[in-house]
Coordinates of C-alpha atoms in Angstrom, one line a residue:
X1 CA 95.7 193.3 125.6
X2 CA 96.3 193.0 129.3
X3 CA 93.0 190.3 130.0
X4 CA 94.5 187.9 127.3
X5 CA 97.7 188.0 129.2
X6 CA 96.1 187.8 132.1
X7 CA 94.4 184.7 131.2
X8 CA 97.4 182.5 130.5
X9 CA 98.5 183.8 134.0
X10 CA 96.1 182.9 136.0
X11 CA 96.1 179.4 134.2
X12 CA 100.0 178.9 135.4
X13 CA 98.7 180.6 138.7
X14 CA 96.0 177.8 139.5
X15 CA 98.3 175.2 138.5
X16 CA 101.3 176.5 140.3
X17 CA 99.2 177.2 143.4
X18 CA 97.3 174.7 145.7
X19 CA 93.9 176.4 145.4
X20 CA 91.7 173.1 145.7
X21 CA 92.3 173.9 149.8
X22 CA 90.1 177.2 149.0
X23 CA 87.7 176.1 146.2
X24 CA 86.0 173.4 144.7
X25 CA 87.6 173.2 141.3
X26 CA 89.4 170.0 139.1
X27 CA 92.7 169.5 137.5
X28 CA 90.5 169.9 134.1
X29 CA 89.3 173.4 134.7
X30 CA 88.8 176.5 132.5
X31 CA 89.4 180.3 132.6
X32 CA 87.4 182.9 130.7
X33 CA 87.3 186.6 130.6
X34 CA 83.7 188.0 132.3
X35 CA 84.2 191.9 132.7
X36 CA 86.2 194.7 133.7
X37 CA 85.8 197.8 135.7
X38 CA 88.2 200.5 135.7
X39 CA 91.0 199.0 138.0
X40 CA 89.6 195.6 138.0
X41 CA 89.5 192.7 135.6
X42 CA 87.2 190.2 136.3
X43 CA 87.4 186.2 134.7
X44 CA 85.4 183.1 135.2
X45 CA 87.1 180.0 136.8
X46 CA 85.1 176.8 135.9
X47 CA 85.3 173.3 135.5
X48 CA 82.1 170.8 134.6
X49 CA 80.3 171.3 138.1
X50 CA 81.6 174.8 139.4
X51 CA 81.5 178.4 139.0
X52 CA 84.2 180.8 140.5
X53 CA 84.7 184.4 139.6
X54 CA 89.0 185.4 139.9
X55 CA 89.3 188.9 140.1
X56 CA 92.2 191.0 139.7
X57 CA 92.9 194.1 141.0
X58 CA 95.1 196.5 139.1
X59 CA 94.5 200.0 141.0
X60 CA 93.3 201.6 144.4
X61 CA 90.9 204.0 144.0
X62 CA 91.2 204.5 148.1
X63 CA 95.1 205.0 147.7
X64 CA 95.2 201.4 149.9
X65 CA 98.6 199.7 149.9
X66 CA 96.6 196.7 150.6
X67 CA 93.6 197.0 148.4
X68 CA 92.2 193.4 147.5
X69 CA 92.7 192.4 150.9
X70 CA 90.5 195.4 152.1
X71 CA 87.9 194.1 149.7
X72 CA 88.5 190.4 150.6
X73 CA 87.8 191.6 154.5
X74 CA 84.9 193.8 153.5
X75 CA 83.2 191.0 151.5
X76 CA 83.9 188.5 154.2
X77 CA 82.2 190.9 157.1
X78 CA 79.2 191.9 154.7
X79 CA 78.4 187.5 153.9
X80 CA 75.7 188.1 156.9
X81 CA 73.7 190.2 155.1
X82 CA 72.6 187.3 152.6
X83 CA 73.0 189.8 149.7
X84 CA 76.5 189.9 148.7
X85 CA 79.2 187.2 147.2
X86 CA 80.7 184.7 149.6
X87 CA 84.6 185.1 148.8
X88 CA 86.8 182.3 149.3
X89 CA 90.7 182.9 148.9
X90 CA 92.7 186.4 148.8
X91 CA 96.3 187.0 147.3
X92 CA 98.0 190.6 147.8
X93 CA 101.9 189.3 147.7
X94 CA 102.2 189.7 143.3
X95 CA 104.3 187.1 143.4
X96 CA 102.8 184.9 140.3
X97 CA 100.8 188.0 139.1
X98 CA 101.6 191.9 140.0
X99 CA 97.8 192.7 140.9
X100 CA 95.9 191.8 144.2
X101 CA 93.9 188.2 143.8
X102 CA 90.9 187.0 145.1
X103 CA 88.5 184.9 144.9
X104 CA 84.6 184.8 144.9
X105 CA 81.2 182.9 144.4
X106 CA 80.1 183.3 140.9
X107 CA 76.1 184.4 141.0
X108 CA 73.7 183.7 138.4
X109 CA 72.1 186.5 137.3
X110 CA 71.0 189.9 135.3
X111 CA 72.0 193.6 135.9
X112 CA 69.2 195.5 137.9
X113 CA 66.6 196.8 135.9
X114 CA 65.1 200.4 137.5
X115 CA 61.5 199.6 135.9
X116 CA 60.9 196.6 137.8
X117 CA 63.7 195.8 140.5
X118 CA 63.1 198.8 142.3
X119 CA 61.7 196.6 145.7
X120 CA 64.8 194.3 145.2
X121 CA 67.5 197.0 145.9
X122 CA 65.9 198.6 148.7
X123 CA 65.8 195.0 150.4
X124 CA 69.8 194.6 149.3
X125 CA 70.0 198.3 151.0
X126 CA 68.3 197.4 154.2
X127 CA 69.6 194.2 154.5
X128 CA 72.9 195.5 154.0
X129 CA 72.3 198.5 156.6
X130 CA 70.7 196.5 159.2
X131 CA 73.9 195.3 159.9
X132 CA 75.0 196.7 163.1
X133 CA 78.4 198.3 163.7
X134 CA 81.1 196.9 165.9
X135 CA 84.5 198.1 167.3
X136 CA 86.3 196.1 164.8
X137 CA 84.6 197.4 162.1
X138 CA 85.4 201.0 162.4
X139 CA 89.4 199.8 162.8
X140 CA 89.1 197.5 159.7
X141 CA 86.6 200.1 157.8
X142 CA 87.5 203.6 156.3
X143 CA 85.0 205.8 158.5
X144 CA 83.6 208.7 157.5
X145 CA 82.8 211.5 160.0
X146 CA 82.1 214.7 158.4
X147 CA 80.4 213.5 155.1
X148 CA 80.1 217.3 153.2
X149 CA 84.2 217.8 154.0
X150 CA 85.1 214.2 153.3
X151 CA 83.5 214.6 149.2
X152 CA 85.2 218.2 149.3
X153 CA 88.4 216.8 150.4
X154 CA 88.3 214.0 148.1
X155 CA 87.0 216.2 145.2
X156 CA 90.1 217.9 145.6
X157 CA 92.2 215.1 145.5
X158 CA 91.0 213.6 142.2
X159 CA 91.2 217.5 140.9
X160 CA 94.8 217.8 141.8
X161 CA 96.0 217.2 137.9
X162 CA 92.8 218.8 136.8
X163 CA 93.4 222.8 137.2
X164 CA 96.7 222.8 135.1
X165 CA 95.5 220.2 132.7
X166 CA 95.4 220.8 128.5
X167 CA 92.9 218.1 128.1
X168 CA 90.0 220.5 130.0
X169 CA 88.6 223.6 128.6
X170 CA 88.6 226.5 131.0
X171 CA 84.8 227.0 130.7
X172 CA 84.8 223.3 132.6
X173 CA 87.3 224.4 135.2
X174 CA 85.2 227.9 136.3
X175 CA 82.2 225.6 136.8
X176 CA 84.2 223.4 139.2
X177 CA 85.3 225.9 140.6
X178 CA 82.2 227.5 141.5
X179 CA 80.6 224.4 142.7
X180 CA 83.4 223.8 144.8
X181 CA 83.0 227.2 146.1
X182 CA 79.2 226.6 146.6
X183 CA 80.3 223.5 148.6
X184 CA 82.8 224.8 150.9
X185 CA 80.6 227.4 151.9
X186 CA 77.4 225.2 152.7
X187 CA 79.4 222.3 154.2
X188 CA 78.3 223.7 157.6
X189 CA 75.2 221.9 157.4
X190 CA 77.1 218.6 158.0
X191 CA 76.7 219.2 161.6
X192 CA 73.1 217.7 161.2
X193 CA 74.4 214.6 160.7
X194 CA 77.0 215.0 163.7
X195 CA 74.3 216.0 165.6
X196 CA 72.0 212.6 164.3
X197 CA 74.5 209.9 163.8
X198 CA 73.7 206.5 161.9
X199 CA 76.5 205.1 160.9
X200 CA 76.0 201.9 158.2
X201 CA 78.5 199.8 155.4
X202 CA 78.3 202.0 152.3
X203 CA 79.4 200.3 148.9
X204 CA 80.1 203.6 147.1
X205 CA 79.4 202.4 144.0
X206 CA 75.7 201.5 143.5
X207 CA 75.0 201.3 139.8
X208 CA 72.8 198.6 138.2
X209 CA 75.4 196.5 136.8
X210 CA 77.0 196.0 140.6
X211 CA 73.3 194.5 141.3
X212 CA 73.0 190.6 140.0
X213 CA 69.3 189.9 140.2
X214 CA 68.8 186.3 139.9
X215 CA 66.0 184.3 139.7
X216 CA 65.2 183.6 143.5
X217 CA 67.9 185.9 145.0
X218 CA 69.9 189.1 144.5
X219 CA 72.9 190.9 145.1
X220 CA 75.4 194.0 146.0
X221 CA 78.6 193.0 144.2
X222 CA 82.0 195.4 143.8
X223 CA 82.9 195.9 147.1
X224 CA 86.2 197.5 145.8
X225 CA 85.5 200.8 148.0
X226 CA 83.2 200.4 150.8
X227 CA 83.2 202.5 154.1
X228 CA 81.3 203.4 157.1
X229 CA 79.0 206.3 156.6
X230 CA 75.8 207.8 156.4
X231 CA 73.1 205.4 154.5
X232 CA 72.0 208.3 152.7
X233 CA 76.1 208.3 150.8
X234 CA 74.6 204.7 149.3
X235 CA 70.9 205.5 148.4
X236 CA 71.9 209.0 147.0
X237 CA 74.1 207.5 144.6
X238 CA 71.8 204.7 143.9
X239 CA 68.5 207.3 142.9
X240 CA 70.7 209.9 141.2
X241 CA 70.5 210.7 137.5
X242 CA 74.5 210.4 137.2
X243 CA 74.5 206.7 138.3
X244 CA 70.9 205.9 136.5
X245 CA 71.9 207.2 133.4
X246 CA 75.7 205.2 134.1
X247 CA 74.6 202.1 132.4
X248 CA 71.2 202.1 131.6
X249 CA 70.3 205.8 130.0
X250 CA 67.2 205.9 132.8
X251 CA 66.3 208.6 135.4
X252 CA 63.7 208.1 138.1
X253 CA 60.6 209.7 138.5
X254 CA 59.0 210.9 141.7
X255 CA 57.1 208.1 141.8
X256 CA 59.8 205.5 141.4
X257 CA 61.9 207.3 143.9
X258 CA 58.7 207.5 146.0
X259 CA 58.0 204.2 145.6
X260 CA 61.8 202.4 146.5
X261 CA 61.9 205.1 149.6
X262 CA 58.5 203.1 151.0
X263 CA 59.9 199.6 150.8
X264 CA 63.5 201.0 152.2
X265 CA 61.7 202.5 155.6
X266 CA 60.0 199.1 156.2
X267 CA 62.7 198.3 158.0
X268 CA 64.0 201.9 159.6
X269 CA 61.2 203.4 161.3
X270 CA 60.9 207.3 162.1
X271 CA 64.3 207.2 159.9
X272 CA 64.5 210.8 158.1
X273 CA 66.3 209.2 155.5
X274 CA 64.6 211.3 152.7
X275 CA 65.9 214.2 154.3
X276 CA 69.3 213.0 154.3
X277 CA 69.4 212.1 150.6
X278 CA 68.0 215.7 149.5
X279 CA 70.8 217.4 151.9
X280 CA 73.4 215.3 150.6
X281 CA 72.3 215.1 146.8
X282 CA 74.8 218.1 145.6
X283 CA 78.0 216.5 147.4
X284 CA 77.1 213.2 145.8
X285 CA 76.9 215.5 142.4
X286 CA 80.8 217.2 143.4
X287 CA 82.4 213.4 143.5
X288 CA 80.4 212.1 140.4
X289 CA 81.4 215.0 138.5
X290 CA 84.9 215.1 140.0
X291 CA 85.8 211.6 139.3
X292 CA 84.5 212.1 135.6
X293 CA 87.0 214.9 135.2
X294 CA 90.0 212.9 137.0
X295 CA 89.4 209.9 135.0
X296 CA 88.8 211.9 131.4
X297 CA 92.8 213.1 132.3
X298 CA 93.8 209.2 133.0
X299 CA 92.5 208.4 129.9
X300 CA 94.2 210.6 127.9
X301 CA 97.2 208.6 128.9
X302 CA 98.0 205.7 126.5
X303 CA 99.7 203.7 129.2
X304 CA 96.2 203.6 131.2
X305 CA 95.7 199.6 132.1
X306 CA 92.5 199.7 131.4
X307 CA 90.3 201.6 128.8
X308 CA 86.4 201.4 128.7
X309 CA 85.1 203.1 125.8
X310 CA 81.8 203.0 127.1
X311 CA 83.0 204.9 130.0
X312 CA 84.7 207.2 128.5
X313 CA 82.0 208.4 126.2
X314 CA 79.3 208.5 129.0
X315 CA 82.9 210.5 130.9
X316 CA 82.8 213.6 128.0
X317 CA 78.4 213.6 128.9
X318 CA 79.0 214.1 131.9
X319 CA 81.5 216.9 131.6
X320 CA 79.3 218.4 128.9
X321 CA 78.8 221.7 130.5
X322 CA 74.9 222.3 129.5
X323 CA 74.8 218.6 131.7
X324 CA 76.1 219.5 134.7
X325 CA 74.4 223.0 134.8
X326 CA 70.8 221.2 134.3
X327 CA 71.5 218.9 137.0
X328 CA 73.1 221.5 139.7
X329 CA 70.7 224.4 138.9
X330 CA 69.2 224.0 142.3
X331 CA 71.9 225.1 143.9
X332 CA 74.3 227.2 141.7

């Protein structure tokens, strides 16, 4: 398997490399396997006193030449905010490995729990968004300016293999095609949030198991994808069934949802962020639902780097097409 590879690799890679200029870390040290995402593979660097996470980086979901060190910059900007990783070293030449490197703090901690961490995230949300926006930011940052058109567009582009594909029944392909079509045609409300700009570091990719809630502190880890948008991209995905259910096999109630919004406005007075999340919910839906269908085709391919089971089932429940009628009945 491609981690146990990895492994020995990363053992010649420390050795080979003088990494003690970037980290804390002995000649005696140790390297163990700790997760994996879709394009990522994460391991553990330790010796008897420290904790380092290595990650590896075997895919751009973004289409970046330069992937791991847009997420080495992005982590490095976002360290003000107090709730994300510090990251300490950064290796894009796959010279000693053929993925992007870096390196980060290692955070003790759980995956966030909906029933009780619910206060937590919208602090790690409004610390995160308090954050104001420079000039540099919006050069080194993928900015979004016309949020409805932009999950279109990119909608499109993970459907591109998905219209002529074998692997999905044409029952599946109407629907998308009629939610696309519902899309397009009600994209014109975007101009509402031309018209009332707020422009904030989005992660992208909220669910709980990118949260570590530790004892004292917490976090917003995964930084693989972030961009300058609307906050309501981030706390739509974060409140929405298809990321609650991701993971943990929870959805909110109106209380819950009721209750995060309260804590998150603390900080954004006469904010109409509620508003922006229920105009924005069915675009939010169109990229869930797309990615689901792009990734169901990549895993049909035995060559894939990296296969999540896991995923792949909660992929096909998705794509279910009595589940994705229930949840877009509102609007189509």
């Amino acid at each position: 398997m491609l981690k146990n590879m990895l492994k020995n690799k990363i053992e010649n890679y420390i050795g080979k490399l003088n990494i003690s200029k970037y980290i804390d870390l002995d000649d005696c040290f140790g390297v163990e396997f700790l997760a994996q995402g879709e394009y990522n593979i994460n391991f553990i660097l330790k010796d008897k006193v420290n904790k380092y996470v290595f990650r590896i980086n075997t895919k751009s979901q973004l289409d970046l030449k330069n992937q791991i060190e847009y997420e080495y910059n992005a982590i490095k900007r976002l360290e003000e905010s107090g709730v994300t990783p510090k990251v300490y070293y950064v290796d894009n030449s796959k010279k000693y490995i053929e993925y992007g490197i870096l390196i980060m703090e290692y955070l003790e901690g759980e995956p966030l729990d909906y029933k009780k961490d619910l206060k937590k995230a919208a602090n790690i949300f409004s610390n995160i968004h308090s954050i104001e926006i420079k000039e540099v930011d919006l050069k080194n940052f993928i900015v979004e300016k016309n949020i409805f058109t932009d999950r279109i567009e990119e909608s499109k582009r993970l459907l591109k293999e998905f219209w002529n594909s074998r692997y999905i029944d044409i029952k599946i392909k109407l629907f998308f095609e009629k939610f696309l079509n519902w899309c397009d045609e009600n994209k014109f409300k975007e101009e509402y949030f031309k018209n009332n700009p707020w422009k904030v570091i989005n992660n992208t990719e909220v669910n709980s198991h990118n949260f570590i809630i530790g004892k004292n502190d917490y976090y917003l880890i995964d930084w693989e994808k972030p961009v300058i948008s609307d906050p309501c991209q981030d706390l739509t995905q974060f409140l929405a069934p298809t990321t609650t259910l991701w993971k943990s096999n929870f959805i909110l109630n109106s209380n819950e949802i009721n209750e995060f919004f309260n804590h998150y406005e603390k900080r954004f007075k006469n904010k109409d962020i509620r508003e922006r999340v229920d105009m924005y919910k069915p675009y939010l839906y169109l990229r869930a639902l797309s990615w689901c269908a792009y990734a169901y085709i990549e895993y049909q391919n035995p060559n894939k780097d990296i296969k999540n089971m896991d995923t792949y089932n909660k992929i096909k429940e998705y794509l279910d097409e009595n589940f994705m009628e229930k949840l877009l009945k509102r609007w189509i």
